[in-house]
Coordinates of C-alpha atoms in Angstrom, one line a residue:
L1 CA -9.7 -23.1 -11.7
Y2 CA -11.1 -20.5 -14.1
D3 CA -8.6 -19.4 -16.7
I4 CA -9.3 -16.0 -18.4
T5 CA -6.5 -16.4 -21.0
L6 CA -3.3 -18.2 -21.6
Y7 CA 0.1 -16.5 -22.0
S8 CA 3.3 -17.5 -23.6
E9 CA 6.3 -17.9 -21.2
E10 CA 8.3 -15.8 -23.6
K11 CA 6.0 -12.9 -23.0
M12 CA 5.5 -13.0 -19.3
H13 CA 8.9 -12.5 -17.6
T14 CA 7.8 -11.9 -14.1
V15 CA 8.3 -13.1 -10.5
Y16 CA 4.7 -14.3 -10.4
L17 CA 4.3 -17.9 -11.4
H18 CA 1.0 -19.0 -13.0
I19 CA 0.1 -22.6 -12.0
R20 CA -3.0 -24.8 -12.1
F21 CA -4.5 -27.0 -9.4
P22 CA -7.3 -29.4 -9.9
I23 CA -9.1 -28.2 -6.7
I24 CA -8.7 -25.1 -4.6
S25 CA -8.1 -27.0 -1.4
M26 CA -5.0 -28.5 -2.9
S27 CA -3.5 -25.1 -3.4
R28 CA -4.0 -24.2 0.2
E29 CA -2.3 -27.4 1.3
V30 CA 0.7 -26.6 -0.9
C31 CA 1.0 -23.2 0.6
R32 CA 1.2 -24.7 4.1
R33 CA 4.6 -26.2 3.2
C34 CA 6.0 -23.5 0.9
V35 CA 9.1 -21.7 2.2
L36 CA 9.7 -19.1 -0.5
V37 CA 6.1 -18.5 -1.8
K38 CA 4.4 -15.4 -0.3
G39 CA 0.9 -16.3 -1.2
L40 CA -1.5 -18.0 -3.7
Y41 CA -4.2 -16.2 -5.6
L42 CA -7.1 -17.3 -7.7
T43 CA -6.4 -15.6 -11.0
W44 CA -9.3 -13.6 -12.5
A45 CA -7.2 -11.8 -15.2
F46 CA -3.6 -10.8 -16.0
D47 CA -1.8 -8.9 -18.6
D48 CA 1.3 -6.8 -19.3
S49 CA -0.6 -3.5 -19.2
L50 CA -2.7 -2.2 -16.3
Q51 CA -5.3 -0.7 -18.6
K52 CA -5.7 -4.0 -20.4
L53 CA -6.0 -5.8 -17.1
V54 CA -8.9 -3.4 -16.1
D55 CA -10.6 -4.1 -19.4
K56 CA -10.3 -7.8 -18.9
V57 CA -11.8 -7.6 -15.4
R58 CA -14.6 -5.4 -16.7
N59 CA -15.4 -7.9 -19.4
L60 CA -15.3 -11.1 -17.4
P61 CA -18.2 -13.4 -18.3
S62 CA -21.3 -12.9 -16.1
S63 CA -21.5 -16.7 -15.5
F64 CA -18.3 -16.3 -13.5
T65 CA -18.8 -12.9 -11.7
L66 CA -22.6 -12.8 -11.0
P67 CA -22.6 -15.5 -8.3
L68 CA -20.0 -13.5 -6.4
Y69 CA -21.4 -10.0 -7.1
E70 CA -25.0 -10.9 -6.2
D71 CA -24.1 -12.4 -2.9
T72 CA -25.0 -9.6 -0.4
S73 CA -23.6 -11.5 2.5
L74 CA -20.1 -11.8 0.9
S75 CA -17.7 -9.3 2.5
W76 CA -14.9 -8.1 0.2
S77 CA -11.8 -5.8 -0.1
I78 CA -9.4 -4.8 -2.8
D79 CA -5.7 -4.3 -1.9
I80 CA -2.6 -3.5 -4.0
D81 CA 0.6 -5.6 -3.7
T82 CA 3.8 -4.7 -5.6
H83 CA 7.2 -6.2 -6.4
S84 CA 10.3 -4.0 -6.7
N85 CA 8.4 -1.0 -5.5
S86 CA 6.5 0.4 -2.6
L87 CA 3.5 2.7 -2.9
S88 CA 2.0 5.2 -0.6
M89 CA -1.6 4.9 0.6
D90 CA -2.6 7.7 -1.8
E91 CA -0.8 5.9 -4.7
K92 CA -2.5 2.6 -3.9
Q93 CA -5.8 4.4 -3.9
I94 CA -5.2 5.7 -7.4
Y95 CA -4.7 2.1 -8.6
R96 CA -7.7 0.8 -6.5
E97 CA -10.0 3.4 -8.1
K98 CA -9.3 1.9 -11.5
F99 CA -11.2 -1.3 -10.5
K100 CA -14.6 0.3 -9.8
C101 CA -15.9 -2.2 -12.4
V102 CA -15.7 -4.8 -9.6
K103 CA -19.2 -4.6 -8.2
F104 CA -19.6 -6.7 -5.1
K105 CA -22.9 -5.9 -3.3
G106 CA -21.8 -7.2 0.1
P107 CA -20.1 -5.2 2.8
V108 CA -16.6 -3.9 2.6
R109 CA -14.3 -5.4 5.3
L110 CA -10.7 -4.2 5.2
K111 CA -9.3 -7.2 7.2
G112 CA -10.5 -10.8 7.0
A113 CA -13.0 -10.3 4.2
D114 CA -14.6 -13.3 2.6
A115 CA -13.2 -12.3 -0.8
E116 CA -9.8 -10.6 -0.4
M117 CA -9.1 -9.3 -3.9
Y118 CA -5.6 -8.2 -4.9
V119 CA -4.0 -6.2 -7.7
L120 CA -0.5 -7.6 -8.0
I121 CA 2.0 -5.4 -9.9
D122 CA 5.5 -6.2 -10.9
F123 CA 7.6 -3.0 -11.2
S124 CA 10.9 -4.7 -12.0
T125 CA 10.9 -4.1 -15.7
F126 CA 9.5 -0.6 -15.2
Y127 CA 12.6 0.4 -13.2
Q128 CA 14.9 -1.4 -15.6
R129 CA 13.9 1.1 -18.2
G130 CA 15.0 3.9 -16.0
D131 CA 11.5 5.2 -15.0
V132 CA 11.6 6.5 -11.4
E133 CA 8.5 8.8 -11.1
F134 CA 5.1 7.5 -10.1
K135 CA 2.7 7.0 -13.0
D136 CA -0.9 6.0 -12.6
N137 CA -0.9 4.0 -15.8
P138 CA 2.6 3.0 -16.9
D139 CA 3.1 0.7 -19.8
G140 CA 4.9 -2.7 -19.6
L141 CA 3.8 -3.7 -16.1
F142 CA 3.1 -7.3 -15.5
C143 CA -0.1 -7.2 -13.4
F144 CA -2.6 -9.6 -12.1
F145 CA -6.1 -9.4 -10.5
G146 CA -7.4 -12.2 -8.3
Q147 CA -8.6 -13.5 -5.0
L148 CA -6.3 -14.4 -2.2
L149 CA -6.5 -18.2 -1.4
A150 CA -3.7 -18.7 1.1
I151 CA -0.7 -16.9 2.5
N152 CA 2.6 -18.4 3.5
K153 CA 2.1 -20.4 6.8
M154 CA 5.7 -21.3 7.2
K155 CA 6.8 -18.0 8.7
D156 CA 5.7 -19.1 12.2
D157 CA 7.6 -22.4 11.8
L158 CA 10.7 -20.8 10.5
R159 CA 10.6 -18.4 13.5
K160 CA 10.0 -21.3 15.9
Y161 CA 13.0 -23.3 14.6
S162 CA 15.3 -20.3 14.1
L163 CA 18.9 -21.0 14.9
K164 CA 18.7 -18.2 17.4
S165 CA 16.3 -20.3 19.6
R166 CA 18.3 -23.5 19.5
V167 CA 19.4 -25.0 22.8
Y168 CA 22.5 -26.5 21.1
L169 CA 24.1 -24.7 18.2
G170 CA 27.2 -25.9 16.4
P171 CA 29.7 -24.1 14.1
T172 CA 28.1 -25.7 11.0
S173 CA 24.4 -25.6 11.9
L174 CA 22.5 -25.3 8.6
D175 CA 20.1 -22.4 7.9
T176 CA 16.5 -23.2 8.9
S177 CA 14.9 -22.1 5.7
L178 CA 17.3 -24.3 3.7
C179 CA 16.5 -27.3 5.8
F180 CA 12.8 -27.0 5.2
L181 CA 13.5 -26.4 1.5
M182 CA 15.5 -29.7 1.4
A183 CA 12.6 -31.4 3.3
N184 CA 10.2 -30.3 0.6
M185 CA 12.5 -31.3 -2.2
G186 CA 12.8 -34.7 -0.6
H187 CA 9.0 -35.0 -0.4
I188 CA 9.3 -35.8 3.3
K189 CA 6.1 -36.6 5.0
Q190 CA 4.7 -38.6 7.9
G191 CA 6.4 -42.0 8.1
S192 CA 9.3 -41.1 5.7
L193 CA 12.6 -42.6 6.5
V194 CA 15.3 -40.0 6.6
M195 CA 19.0 -40.7 7.0
D196 CA 21.7 -37.9 7.2
P197 CA 25.1 -39.5 6.7
F198 CA 26.9 -36.3 7.8
V199 CA 24.5 -35.2 10.4
G200 CA 26.5 -32.6 12.3
T201 CA 24.1 -30.8 14.7
A202 CA 21.1 -32.5 13.0
S203 CA 19.5 -29.3 11.6
I204 CA 18.1 -31.2 8.6
L205 CA 16.7 -33.9 10.9
V206 CA 14.9 -31.2 12.9
A207 CA 13.0 -30.1 9.7
A208 CA 12.4 -33.8 8.8
A209 CA 11.1 -34.6 12.3
H210 CA 8.7 -31.6 12.1
R211 CA 7.3 -33.4 9.1
K212 CA 6.8 -36.5 11.3
A213 CA 9.6 -38.5 9.5
I214 CA 11.6 -41.3 11.2
C215 CA 15.1 -39.9 11.5
F216 CA 18.6 -41.2 12.1
G217 CA 22.0 -40.0 11.3
A218 CA 25.8 -40.5 11.4
D219 CA 28.8 -38.4 11.8
I220 CA 32.5 -39.0 12.3
D221 CA 32.9 -36.2 14.9
V222 CA 31.8 -37.6 18.3
R223 CA 32.3 -34.2 20.0
V224 CA 28.9 -33.0 18.7
R225 CA 27.1 -36.0 20.2
R226 CA 28.8 -35.3 23.5
G227 CA 27.7 -31.6 23.5
N228 CA 31.1 -30.2 22.7
M229 CA 31.8 -27.7 19.9
Y230 CA 29.0 -25.5 21.2
A231 CA 28.8 -22.3 19.3
G232 CA 25.7 -20.7 20.7
Q233 CA 25.2 -18.1 23.5
S234 CA 27.6 -18.1 26.4
R235 CA 27.5 -21.1 28.6
D236 CA 29.0 -19.1 31.5
A237 CA 25.9 -17.2 32.4
E238 CA 25.3 -17.3 36.1
G239 CA 22.8 -20.0 37.1
D240 CA 22.7 -21.5 33.5
E241 CA 22.5 -25.2 34.0
T242 CA 20.8 -26.0 30.7
K243 CA 21.9 -29.3 29.2
R244 CA 23.2 -28.7 25.7
D245 CA 23.5 -31.3 23.1
V246 CA 21.9 -32.4 19.8
W247 CA 19.1 -34.3 21.5
E248 CA 18.1 -31.4 23.6
N249 CA 17.2 -29.5 20.5
F250 CA 14.6 -32.1 19.6
K251 CA 13.3 -32.2 23.2
S252 CA 12.9 -28.4 23.3
Y253 CA 10.6 -28.6 20.2
N254 CA 8.7 -31.7 21.5
L255 CA 10.1 -33.7 18.5
P256 CA 11.0 -37.4 18.6
T257 CA 14.8 -37.7 19.2
P258 CA 16.7 -39.4 16.3
E259 CA 19.1 -42.3 16.4
L260 CA 22.6 -40.9 16.0
I261 CA 25.8 -43.0 15.7
R262 CA 29.5 -42.2 15.2
L263 CA 30.5 -43.4 11.8
D264 CA 33.2 -42.8 9.2
N265 CA 31.4 -43.2 5.8
H266 CA 34.8 -43.2 4.1
F267 CA 35.6 -46.6 5.4
M268 CA 32.3 -48.2 4.6
E269 CA 32.8 -51.3 2.4
T270 CA 29.2 -52.2 2.0
H271 CA 26.7 -50.4 -0.1
F272 CA 23.2 -50.1 1.2
Y273 CA 20.3 -49.8 -1.1
I274 CA 16.9 -48.8 0.4
N275 CA 13.9 -49.1 -1.8

């Protein structure tokens, strides 16, 4: 990726993380699995001053900008995204006007443009100083200019696997976002072997099965396996004959059902080592 300048971590205290990928396609694949990342942007320039950012964008080397600017078929747009603040449409337009130096020759397309350009502004330090009124060029703002590469694709999955939609829900069912975070931390992928020794209602295994892992688990409480200890919506609804147990969760999502056994790990005398 094209780096305009390097910054010291001591200087840039911001919620935006600057990372490098060897190829752009890799960044998009990472964003497909990210739970807490909002989006990934190809950085054109960044600074701790909005005016300095504009100057950097204006002085970008032509070898980088001309192939984009001269493409008359390339549709484009510029949007403003902020952290710790919300701006009105008029305020966003004031910031957008500062980037007239971006001279694409293709058509403007507000949604779904080929080049979706963003000005990212972190207002957190601005308000820590006590500033409350809108300023069109405040000092000390960490800001970035770049092209949107990918947005978070996990929102649909998190909504799909939400605890609110579970056929069977227990009193200790783990939060869906946390389960997918743990799956990422465990580098779970297709063919991974995942064992949960305290499986409960198998929320972690749901996330692992979504990643196409081979799953099994154990728990001392057999009532969960039998469909008891149900903590979801009322089972007394008229005509409700839905079968409710751990396995039905997996079937409702078209996921392979895991192997679950009753086991008290406290009494295990043998240590298993899996390479």
